[in-house]
Amino acid sequence: MTRRYEDFDEFCDPDNPITITYDDALDAMQRIRKYMPETPYVASHKQGDFCMNLFYKLETLQRTGSFKERGALNSLEMLSLDKRKIGIVVASLGNQAIGLCYYGKILSIPVTVVMPISVAINKLQQCHNLGAKIVVQGGNLTESQRLARAIAREKGLTYINGRDHPNILSGYGTVALEILDQIPNVDAILAPVGSGGLVAAVAAVVKYVKPDCLVYGVQSEKVPTFFKSLEMGERTNLPWQSSAADSIAMPSVGINAFHTAKPLLDKMLLVNEDWITRSVLHLVELERLVVEGAAACTLAAILGNLVPELKTKNVVCILSGGNMDAVLMSRCLDRGLAAEGRLIKFKVYIKDSSKEFERLLRLLASGGYNVKRQFQDRVWVENEIYRVEVKLVCEARHLEHALELKRIMEREYGPTSAVFETEPFNEKYVCPCYVRKCCN
């Protein structure tokens, strides 16, 4: 295949991939430690429910809210003095750029960031507030990377592939060094996977120090690029799709990341969007931790009962970042509630009278249900003209409580007049009993 000149990156060359090693991570640790203290870990409050000793590595507590700043700082520290003066350019969906902008400001290195048009506004604003020059162009990250390389050639800037540069990945490996130091008896580490940089660096370090420790990668099934690449034995591309785990919805796989991770990774897991949102909800409600969808993927694999072999083991979930905008957070929480059967959407046809409305609301109140939203339609109603269609979103305590509401409405109004539209009544949403004691 002919390689286009504008697509060539000497540090991410498919013909000469670079393997990340334990020594690379160790060297990176020496560079970044003077600026970056280690992040803490905490034990899950629900270890008994999970039947495992579960710990969270809190990369959400980094200054920029993501593990990405480890690689950002390491790569900037390795620049020569003349390159520092001229500056760098990077294409990013947010977290990597924020890390580079933050430490670029500290080290007085000019940073230009190219972001696709789909980038979250809050991440763009953070880069702007840190003094970076922002270019919003490209329909996806691949197109933005191509533009960033063009800018580097035109202006003499140093282009850094924020997802696959070996210096970036070496910085990521410091996460594993800290985990092995903090929890020496760890049996398994779960890491979120987009283009694969984090899991590759973690595997390189862990398998060198403790070969029997399992390293699992977790990815959203919406864009399973790394999973498919491992399955096929070579890097592959997939169409981009929006996801609750937006920062790991990558249409391509890192060259160095794939080369490093392929012989070391023990397992790749796919989680669906509903388990990701349930994981976000669980972390917020029960662990008091705010994370983005990508970070929640690791716990989603446990909630979804995808790793039964890890029961009774010492398991670490890397919570990779917490930079989720308020709108997406609200959507994730609502969808998580719906997936657990705690938000129920349905419509019921009643006579258009105050007494019938009172009866409906009394039924809901007596059952302990809370009305979150309602809409009344008197126009597009078939048959009887004096009937009204009432659409409701109600809050229930748990799945069985939601099922009881379904039975109440169908008993009072009939199955054709009370129509439930919520997915939790599908079997695939019933939670595994070893996680939640709701299924008797």
GROMACS .gro file of C-alpha atoms in nm:
model
  440
    1MET     CA    1   0.000   0.000   0.000
    2THR     CA    2   0.134   0.343  -0.094
    3ARG     CA    3   0.176   0.569   0.205
    4ARG     CA    4   0.084   0.934   0.162
    5TYR     CA    5   0.355   1.178   0.277
    6GLU     CA    6   0.112   1.380   0.486
    7ASP     CA    7   0.014   1.065   0.678
    8PHE     CA    8   0.369   0.969   0.772
    9ASP     CA    9   0.481   0.997   1.132
   10GLU     CA   10   0.831   0.867   1.204
   11PHE     CA   11   0.740   0.786   1.566
   12CYS     CA   12   0.430   0.592   1.465
   13ASP     CA   13   0.552   0.402   1.160
   14PRO     CA   14   0.359   0.082   1.079
   15ASP     CA   15   0.672  -0.064   0.918
   16ASN     CA   16   0.883   0.004   1.227
   17PRO     CA   17   0.660  -0.004   1.539
   18ILE     CA   18   0.820   0.081   1.872
   19THR     CA   19   0.781  -0.149   2.172
   20ILE     CA   20   0.719   0.019   2.507
   21THR     CA   21   0.922  -0.137   2.790
   22TYR     CA   22   0.941  -0.137   3.167
   23ASP     CA   23   1.259   0.072   3.152
   24ASP     CA   24   1.081   0.336   2.942
   25ALA     CA   25   0.816   0.372   3.211
   26LEU     CA   26   1.080   0.380   3.485
   27ASP     CA   27   1.265   0.661   3.307
   28ALA     CA   28   0.938   0.848   3.259
   29MET     CA   29   0.866   0.820   3.632
   30GLN     CA   30   1.193   0.997   3.710
   31ARG     CA   31   1.099   1.284   3.479
   32ILE     CA   32   0.743   1.343   3.589
   33ARG     CA   33   0.771   1.286   3.963
   34LYS     CA   34   0.902   1.636   4.039
   35TYR     CA   35   0.577   1.782   3.901
   36MET     CA   36   0.326   1.504   3.957
   37PRO     CA   37   0.264   1.320   4.286
   38GLU     CA   38   0.123   0.969   4.269
   39THR     CA   39  -0.254   0.936   4.259
   40PRO     CA   40  -0.427   0.747   4.542
   41TYR     CA   41  -0.630   0.428   4.526
   42VAL     CA   42  -0.942   0.347   4.727
   43ALA     CA   43  -1.123   0.025   4.810
   44SER     CA   44  -1.473  -0.012   4.672
   45HIS     CA   45  -1.752   0.031   4.926
   46LYS     CA   46  -1.928  -0.265   4.761
   47GLN     CA   47  -1.655  -0.528   4.773
   48GLY     CA   48  -1.893  -0.774   4.937
   49ASP     CA   49  -2.144  -0.745   4.652
   50PHE     CA   50  -1.872  -0.798   4.392
   51CYS     CA   51  -1.721  -1.097   4.576
   52MET     CA   52  -1.374  -0.958   4.513
   53ASN     CA   53  -1.124  -0.721   4.669
   54LEU     CA   54  -1.191  -0.432   4.431
   55PHE     CA   55  -0.982  -0.115   4.425
   56TYR     CA   56  -1.008   0.200   4.215
   57LYS     CA   57  -0.696   0.378   4.089
   58LEU     CA   58  -0.805   0.742   4.091
   59GLU     CA   59  -0.654   0.905   3.784
   60THR     CA   60  -0.956   1.134   3.804
   61LEU     CA   61  -0.762   1.325   4.072
   62GLN     CA   62  -0.489   1.437   3.835
   63ARG     CA   63  -0.470   1.814   3.802
   64THR     CA   64  -0.634   1.798   3.460
   65GLY     CA   65  -0.869   1.514   3.555
   66SER     CA   66  -0.711   1.239   3.344
   67PHE     CA   67  -0.417   0.997   3.327
   68LYS     CA   68  -0.328   1.157   2.994
   69GLU     CA   69  -0.119   1.423   3.163
   70ARG     CA   70   0.140   1.156   3.255
   71GLY     CA   71   0.223   1.107   2.889
   72ALA     CA   72   0.189   1.478   2.815
   73LEU     CA   73   0.444   1.580   3.078
   74ASN     CA   74   0.689   1.305   2.983
   75SER     CA   75   0.680   1.399   2.614
   76LEU     CA   76   0.729   1.770   2.686
   77GLU     CA   77   1.016   1.701   2.925
   78MET     CA   78   1.195   1.507   2.648
   79LEU     CA   79   1.186   1.796   2.399
   80SER     CA   80   1.511   1.971   2.322
   81LEU     CA   81   1.547   2.340   2.420
   82ASP     CA   82   1.511   2.467   2.063
   83LYS     CA   83   1.194   2.263   2.006
   84ARG     CA   84   1.051   2.390   2.334
   85LYS     CA   85   1.089   2.748   2.215
   86ILE     CA   86   0.912   2.684   1.882
   87GLY     CA   87   0.629   2.480   2.033
   88ILE     CA   88   0.423   2.171   1.961
   89VAL     CA   89   0.100   2.079   1.783
   90VAL     CA   90  -0.135   1.796   1.878
   91ALA     CA   91  -0.471   1.664   1.759
   92SER     CA   92  -0.698   1.556   2.040
   93LEU     CA   93  -1.054   1.493   2.155
   94GLY     CA   94  -0.978   1.673   2.481
   95ASN     CA   95  -0.799   1.497   2.766
   96GLN     CA   96  -0.457   1.465   2.599
   97ALA     CA   97  -0.471   1.824   2.479
   98ILE     CA   98  -0.567   1.950   2.826
   99GLY     CA   99  -0.266   1.772   2.976
  100LEU     CA  100  -0.029   1.912   2.714
  101CYS     CA  101  -0.172   2.262   2.754
  102TYR     CA  102  -0.143   2.250   3.132
  103TYR     CA  103   0.220   2.143   3.139
  104GLY     CA  104   0.301   2.346   2.830
  105LYS     CA  105   0.200   2.651   3.030
  106ILE     CA  106   0.413   2.545   3.327
  107LEU     CA  107   0.717   2.473   3.106
  108SER     CA  108   0.658   2.779   2.880
  109ILE     CA  109   0.609   2.567   2.568
  110PRO     CA  110   0.359   2.705   2.311
  111VAL     CA  111   0.085   2.453   2.229
  112THR     CA  112  -0.142   2.440   1.926
  113VAL     CA  113  -0.439   2.204   1.950
  114VAL     CA  114  -0.641   2.072   1.655
  115MET     CA  115  -0.981   1.939   1.756
  116PRO     CA  116  -1.258   1.777   1.548
  117ILE     CA  117  -1.589   1.959   1.525
  118SER     CA  118  -1.752   1.700   1.751
  119VAL     CA  119  -1.531   1.788   2.049
  120ALA     CA  120  -1.699   1.859   2.383
  121ILE     CA  121  -1.725   2.232   2.446
  122ASN     CA  122  -1.599   2.210   2.804
  123LYS     CA  123  -1.275   2.041   2.691
  124LEU     CA  124  -1.221   2.296   2.417
  125GLN     CA  125  -1.273   2.576   2.669
  126GLN     CA  126  -1.023   2.426   2.913
  127CYS     CA  127  -0.754   2.424   2.643
  128HIS     CA  128  -0.837   2.784   2.557
  129ASN     CA  129  -0.818   2.888   2.924
  130LEU     CA  130  -0.470   2.733   2.948
  131GLY     CA  131  -0.345   2.961   2.670
  132ALA     CA  132  -0.335   2.720   2.377
  133LYS     CA  133  -0.408   2.813   2.018
  134ILE     CA  134  -0.718   2.618   1.915
  135VAL     CA  135  -0.805   2.499   1.564
  136VAL     CA  136  -1.144   2.328   1.532
  137GLN     CA  137  -1.140   2.135   1.206
  138GLY     CA  138  -1.198   1.778   1.092
  139GLY     CA  139  -1.494   1.546   1.109
  140ASN     CA  140  -1.306   1.301   1.332
  141LEU     CA  141  -0.973   1.261   1.510
  142THR     CA  142  -0.801   1.108   1.206
  143GLU     CA  143  -0.878   1.415   0.995
  144SER     CA  144  -0.765   1.645   1.275
  145GLN     CA  145  -0.438   1.452   1.305
  146ARG     CA  146  -0.374   1.497   0.934
  147LEU     CA  147  -0.425   1.873   0.968
  148ALA     CA  148  -0.201   1.886   1.276
  149ARG     CA  149   0.083   1.721   1.082
  150ALA     CA  150   0.036   1.974   0.802
  151ILE     CA  151   0.056   2.261   1.052
  152ALA     CA  152   0.373   2.110   1.200
  153ARG     CA  153   0.541   2.097   0.857
  154GLU     CA  154   0.429   2.447   0.764
  155LYS     CA  155   0.530   2.621   1.089
  156GLY     CA  156   0.817   2.404   1.206
  157LEU     CA  157   0.632   2.284   1.516
  158THR     CA  158   0.688   1.946   1.678
  159TYR     CA  159   0.396   1.715   1.607
  160ILE     CA  160   0.306   1.482   1.894
  161ASN     CA  161   0.067   1.196   1.832
  162GLY     CA  162  -0.121   1.223   2.159
  163ARG     CA  163  -0.247   0.865   2.139
  164ASP     CA  164   0.054   0.668   2.018
  165HIS     CA  165   0.382   0.858   2.050
  166PRO     CA  166   0.629   0.634   2.240
  167ASN     CA  167   0.707   0.912   2.489
  168ILE     CA  168   0.336   0.950   2.558
  169LEU     CA  169   0.293   0.576   2.613
  170SER     CA  170   0.600   0.558   2.837
  171GLY     CA  171   0.436   0.818   3.061
  172TYR     CA  172   0.122   0.606   3.078
  173GLY     CA  173   0.329   0.316   3.210
  174THR     CA  174   0.386   0.506   3.534
  175VAL     CA  175   0.026   0.422   3.629
  176ALA     CA  176   0.123   0.055   3.649
  177LEU     CA  177   0.438   0.133   3.847
  178GLU     CA  178   0.227   0.307   4.110
  179ILE     CA  179  -0.033   0.028   4.123
  180LEU     CA  180   0.235  -0.238   4.177
  181ASP     CA  181   0.389  -0.029   4.453
  182GLN     CA  182   0.057   0.051   4.623
  183ILE     CA  183  -0.107  -0.295   4.590
  184PRO     CA  184   0.177  -0.549   4.558
  185ASN     CA  185  -0.062  -0.845   4.580
  186VAL     CA  186  -0.277  -0.732   4.287
  187ASP     CA  187  -0.411  -1.022   4.078
  188ALA     CA  188  -0.574  -0.834   3.789
  189ILE     CA  189  -0.582  -0.483   3.642
  190LEU     CA  190  -0.863  -0.358   3.418
  191ALA     CA  191  -0.793  -0.063   3.190
  192PRO     CA  192  -1.018   0.120   2.943
  193VAL     CA  193  -0.911   0.089   2.579
  194GLY     CA  194  -0.950   0.333   2.291
  195SER     CA  195  -0.650   0.332   2.059
  196GLY     CA  196  -0.474   0.116   2.319
  197GLY     CA  197  -0.199   0.334   2.466
  198LEU     CA  198  -0.287   0.294   2.834
  199VAL     CA  199  -0.345  -0.082   2.833
  200ALA     CA  200  -0.030  -0.138   2.626
  201ALA     CA  201   0.188   0.058   2.867
  202VAL     CA  202   0.027  -0.105   3.171
  203ALA     CA  203   0.077  -0.453   3.024
  204ALA     CA  204   0.441  -0.379   2.939
  205VAL     CA  205   0.519  -0.285   3.299
  206VAL     CA  206   0.303  -0.542   3.476
  207LYS     CA  207   0.414  -0.842   3.272
  208TYR     CA  208   0.780  -0.749   3.331
  209VAL     CA  209   0.744  -0.716   3.709
  210LYS     CA  210   0.461  -0.961   3.783
  211PRO     CA  211   0.387  -1.193   3.488
  212ASP     CA  212   0.107  -1.378   3.669
  213CYS     CA  213  -0.097  -1.059   3.716
  214LEU     CA  214  -0.379  -1.045   3.461
  215VAL     CA  215  -0.420  -0.736   3.242
  216TYR     CA  216  -0.762  -0.691   3.081
  217GLY     CA  217  -0.865  -0.424   2.835
  218VAL     CA  218  -1.225  -0.300   2.825
  219GLN     CA  219  -1.388  -0.124   2.532
  220SER     CA  220  -1.734  -0.009   2.433
  221GLU     CA  221  -1.904  -0.239   2.185
  222LYS     CA  222  -2.014   0.067   1.984
  223VAL     CA  223  -1.660   0.112   1.844
  224PRO     CA  224  -1.470  -0.212   1.920
  225THR     CA  225  -1.163  -0.120   1.715
  226PHE     CA  226  -0.894  -0.270   1.939
  227PHE     CA  227  -1.104  -0.580   2.007
  228LYS     CA  228  -1.151  -0.642   1.633
  229SER     CA  229  -0.784  -0.573   1.564
  230LEU     CA  230  -0.674  -0.836   1.815
  231GLU     CA  231  -0.933  -1.076   1.676
  232MET     CA  232  -0.800  -1.029   1.321
  233GLY     CA  233  -0.435  -1.021   1.426
  234GLU     CA  234  -0.374  -0.684   1.262
  235ARG     CA  235  -0.477  -0.324   1.304
  236THR     CA  236  -0.813  -0.238   1.155
  237ASN     CA  237  -1.031   0.072   1.125
  238LEU     CA  238  -1.399   0.106   1.205
  239PRO     CA  239  -1.649   0.388   1.146
  240TRP     CA  240  -1.676   0.634   1.431
  241GLN     CA  241  -1.995   0.629   1.638
  242SER     CA  242  -2.103   0.841   1.930
  243SER     CA  243  -2.075   0.670   2.267
  244ALA     CA  244  -2.117   0.730   2.638
  245ALA     CA  245  -1.746   0.647   2.647
  246ASP     CA  246  -1.667   0.921   2.397
  247SER     CA  247  -1.295   0.957   2.475
  248ILE     CA  248  -1.225   0.592   2.379
  249ALA     CA  249  -1.456   0.576   2.076
  250MET     CA  250  -1.159   0.549   1.843
  251PRO     CA  251  -1.195   0.450   1.476
  252SER     CA  252  -0.828   0.346   1.459
  253VAL     CA  253  -0.569   0.167   1.672
  254GLY     CA  254  -0.229   0.297   1.779
  255ILE     CA  255   0.061   0.143   1.589
  256ASN     CA  256   0.300   0.126   1.886
  257ALA     CA  257   0.018   0.048   2.127
  258PHE     CA  258  -0.105  -0.250   1.926
  259HIS     CA  259   0.246  -0.381   1.869
  260THR     CA  260   0.322  -0.363   2.242
  261ALA     CA  261  -0.010  -0.493   2.375
  262LYS     CA  262  -0.075  -0.777   2.132
  263PRO     CA  263   0.156  -1.040   2.291
  264LEU     CA  264   0.093  -0.924   2.650
  265LEU     CA  265  -0.278  -0.861   2.693
  266ASP     CA  266  -0.465  -1.143   2.867
  267LYS     CA  267  -0.816  -1.054   2.751
  268MET     CA  268  -1.020  -0.788   2.573
  269LEU     CA  269  -1.377  -0.729   2.690
  270LEU     CA  270  -1.666  -0.544   2.527
  271VAL     CA  271  -1.935  -0.367   2.729
  272ASN     CA  272  -2.258  -0.218   2.596
  273GLU     CA  273  -2.373   0.137   2.648
  274ASP     CA  274  -2.625   0.050   2.916
  275TRP     CA  275  -2.368  -0.118   3.136
  276ILE     CA  276  -2.137   0.181   3.091
  277THR     CA  277  -2.410   0.421   3.207
  278ARG     CA  278  -2.502   0.189   3.495
  279SER     CA  279  -2.136   0.192   3.593
  280VAL     CA  280  -2.128   0.574   3.589
  281LEU     CA  281  -2.441   0.573   3.806
  282HIS     CA  282  -2.295   0.317   4.047
  283LEU     CA  283  -1.973   0.516   4.090
  284VAL     CA  284  -2.159   0.841   4.152
  285GLU     CA  285  -2.429   0.701   4.383
  286LEU     CA  286  -2.249   0.430   4.579
  287GLU     CA  287  -1.878   0.510   4.554
  288ARG     CA  288  -1.908   0.892   4.550
  289LEU     CA  289  -1.676   0.913   4.250
  290VAL     CA  290  -1.735   1.127   3.940
  291VAL     CA  291  -1.594   0.965   3.626
  292GLU     CA  292  -1.640   0.988   3.251
  293GLY     CA  293  -1.787   0.704   3.050
  294ALA     CA  294  -1.450   0.575   2.932
  295ALA     CA  295  -1.328   0.533   3.289
  296ALA     CA  296  -1.651   0.360   3.390
  297CYS     CA  297  -1.596   0.085   3.130
  298THR     CA  298  -1.368  -0.105   3.368
  299LEU     CA  299  -1.635  -0.135   3.635
  300ALA     CA  300  -1.897  -0.205   3.366
  301ALA     CA  301  -1.719  -0.532   3.288
  302ILE     CA  302  -1.760  -0.634   3.653
  303LEU     CA  303  -2.119  -0.514   3.685
  304GLY     CA  304  -2.204  -0.702   3.366
  305ASN     CA  305  -2.058  -1.024   3.511
  306LEU     CA  306  -1.801  -1.055   3.231
  307VAL     CA  307  -1.516  -1.153   3.463
  308PRO     CA  308  -1.646  -1.425   3.700
  309GLU     CA  309  -1.294  -1.571   3.714
  310LEU     CA  310  -1.185  -1.268   3.917
  311LYS     CA  311  -1.410  -1.343   4.215
  312THR     CA  312  -1.214  -1.349   4.543
  313LYS     CA  313  -0.917  -1.187   4.362
  314ASN     CA  314  -0.746  -0.853   4.424
  315VAL     CA  315  -0.865  -0.642   4.132
  316VAL     CA  316  -0.780  -0.285   4.031
  317CYS     CA  317  -1.001  -0.079   3.801
  318ILE     CA  318  -0.818   0.217   3.651
  319LEU     CA  319  -1.058   0.513   3.661
  320SER     CA  320  -0.880   0.692   3.382
  321GLY     CA  321  -1.054   1.030   3.385
  322GLY     CA  322  -1.337   1.245   3.511
  323ASN     CA  323  -1.375   1.512   3.243
  324MET     CA  324  -1.740   1.463   3.153
  325ASP     CA  325  -1.951   1.764   3.064
  326ALA     CA  326  -2.267   1.827   3.264
  327VAL     CA  327  -2.505   1.748   2.975
  328LEU     CA  328  -2.351   1.408   2.903
  329MET     CA  329  -2.331   1.330   3.274
  330SER     CA  330  -2.704   1.397   3.310
  331ARG     CA  331  -2.780   1.173   3.013
  332CYS     CA  332  -2.562   0.894   3.148
  333LEU     CA  333  -2.725   0.906   3.490
  334ASP     CA  334  -3.076   0.901   3.342
  335ARG     CA  335  -2.991   0.618   3.107
  336GLY     CA  336  -2.831   0.425   3.391
  337LEU     CA  337  -3.146   0.469   3.599
  338ALA     CA  338  -3.359   0.351   3.306
  339ALA     CA  339  -3.137   0.048   3.246
  340GLU     CA  340  -3.177  -0.050   3.611
  341GLY     CA  341  -3.555  -0.014   3.591
  342ARG     CA  342  -3.556   0.292   3.817
  343LEU     CA  343  -3.690   0.523   3.547
  344ILE     CA  344  -3.999   0.397   3.367
  345LYS     CA  345  -4.151   0.551   3.056
  346PHE     CA  346  -4.507   0.462   2.963
  347LYS     CA  347  -4.831   0.603   2.826
  348VAL     CA  348  -5.182   0.547   2.949
  349TYR     CA  349  -5.519   0.639   2.793
  350ILE     CA  350  -5.773   0.782   3.036
  351LYS     CA  351  -6.095   0.982   3.020
  352ASP     CA  352  -6.030   1.353   2.995
  353SER     CA  353  -6.162   1.451   3.336
  354SER     CA  354  -6.015   1.581   3.659
  355LYS     CA  355  -6.138   1.274   3.850
  356GLU     CA  356  -5.952   1.038   3.614
  357PHE     CA  357  -5.633   1.242   3.645
  358GLU     CA  358  -5.670   1.234   4.022
  359ARG     CA  359  -5.721   0.856   4.014
  360LEU     CA  360  -5.408   0.805   3.802
  361LEU     CA  361  -5.191   1.019   4.027
  362ARG     CA  362  -5.329   0.853   4.341
  363LEU     CA  363  -5.237   0.513   4.200
  364LEU     CA  364  -4.882   0.634   4.143
  365ALA     CA  365  -4.856   0.802   4.484
  366SER     CA  366  -4.996   0.504   4.674
  367GLY     CA  367  -4.742   0.278   4.505
  368GLY     CA  368  -4.452   0.504   4.603
  369TYR     CA  369  -4.371   0.623   4.250
  370ASN     CA  370  -4.242   0.970   4.173
  371VAL     CA  371  -4.352   1.148   3.853
  372LYS     CA  372  -4.048   1.302   3.684
  373ARG     CA  373  -4.204   1.419   3.356
  374GLN     CA  374  -4.547   1.412   3.192
  375PHE     CA  375  -4.706   1.512   2.862
  376GLN     CA  376  -5.074   1.513   2.765
  377ASP     CA  377  -5.198   1.461   2.410
  378ARG     CA  378  -5.563   1.531   2.327
  379VAL     CA  379  -5.532   1.561   1.950
  380TRP     CA  380  -5.369   1.246   1.812
  381VAL     CA  381  -5.586   1.004   2.005
  382GLU     CA  382  -5.769   0.728   1.818
  383ASN     CA  383  -6.134   0.632   1.869
  384GLU     CA  384  -6.299   0.807   2.163
  385ILE     CA  385  -6.264   1.184   2.138
  386TYR     CA  386  -6.295   1.242   2.512
  387ARG     CA  387  -5.990   1.038   2.595
  388VAL     CA  388  -5.642   1.176   2.656
  389GLU     CA  389  -5.305   1.009   2.613
  390VAL     CA  390  -5.086   1.076   2.916
  391LYS     CA  391  -4.715   1.008   2.871
  392LEU     CA  392  -4.524   0.968   3.194
  393VAL     CA  393  -4.169   0.914   3.315
  394CYS     CA  394  -4.176   0.781   3.671
  395GLU     CA  395  -3.908   0.695   3.923
  396ALA     CA  396  -3.913   0.355   4.094
  397ARG     CA  397  -3.699   0.213   4.372
  398HIS     CA  398  -3.568  -0.085   4.174
  399LEU     CA  399  -3.655  -0.320   3.890
  400GLU     CA  400  -3.915  -0.523   4.083
  401HIS     CA  401  -4.085  -0.200   4.189
  402ALA     CA  402  -4.098  -0.098   3.822
  403LEU     CA  403  -4.248  -0.432   3.722
  404GLU     CA  404  -4.513  -0.387   3.991
  405LEU     CA  405  -4.608  -0.050   3.836
  406LYS     CA  406  -4.653  -0.225   3.503
  407ARG     CA  407  -4.887  -0.476   3.665
  408ILE     CA  408  -5.086  -0.202   3.842
  409MET     CA  409  -5.138   0.004   3.527
  410GLU     CA  410  -5.237  -0.296   3.316
  411ARG     CA  411  -5.478  -0.416   3.583
  412GLU     CA  412  -5.645  -0.075   3.617
  413TYR     CA  413  -5.648   0.033   3.253
  414GLY     CA  414  -5.587  -0.283   3.052
  415PRO     CA  415  -5.275  -0.385   2.856
  416THR     CA  416  -5.386  -0.194   2.543
  417SER     CA  417  -5.444   0.130   2.735
  418ALA     CA  418  -5.127   0.117   2.946
  419VAL     CA  419  -4.830   0.081   2.712
  420PHE     CA  420  -4.480   0.060   2.858
  421GLU     CA  421  -4.194   0.168   2.635
  422THR     CA  422  -3.896   0.120   2.866
  423GLU     CA  423  -3.624  -0.131   2.783
  424PRO     CA  424  -3.553  -0.262   3.135
  425PHE     CA  425  -3.839  -0.508   3.092
  426ASN     CA  426  -3.621  -0.681   2.834
  427GLU     CA  427  -3.437  -0.978   2.990
  428LYS     CA  428  -3.093  -0.849   2.894
  429TYR     CA  429  -3.125  -0.565   3.145
  430VAL     CA  430  -3.200  -0.782   3.448
  431CYS     CA  431  -2.897  -0.739   3.671
  432PRO     CA  432  -2.685  -1.037   3.777
  433CYS     CA  433  -2.782  -1.139   4.130
  434TYR     CA  434  -2.426  -1.155   4.251
  435VAL     CA  435  -2.402  -0.779   4.196
  436ARG     CA  436  -2.747  -0.661   4.300
  437LYS     CA  437  -2.978  -0.857   4.530
  438CYS     CA  438  -3.290  -0.755   4.335
  439CYS     CA  439  -3.368  -1.084   4.164
  440ASN     CA  440  -3.521  -1.333   4.404
   0.00000   0.00000   0.00000
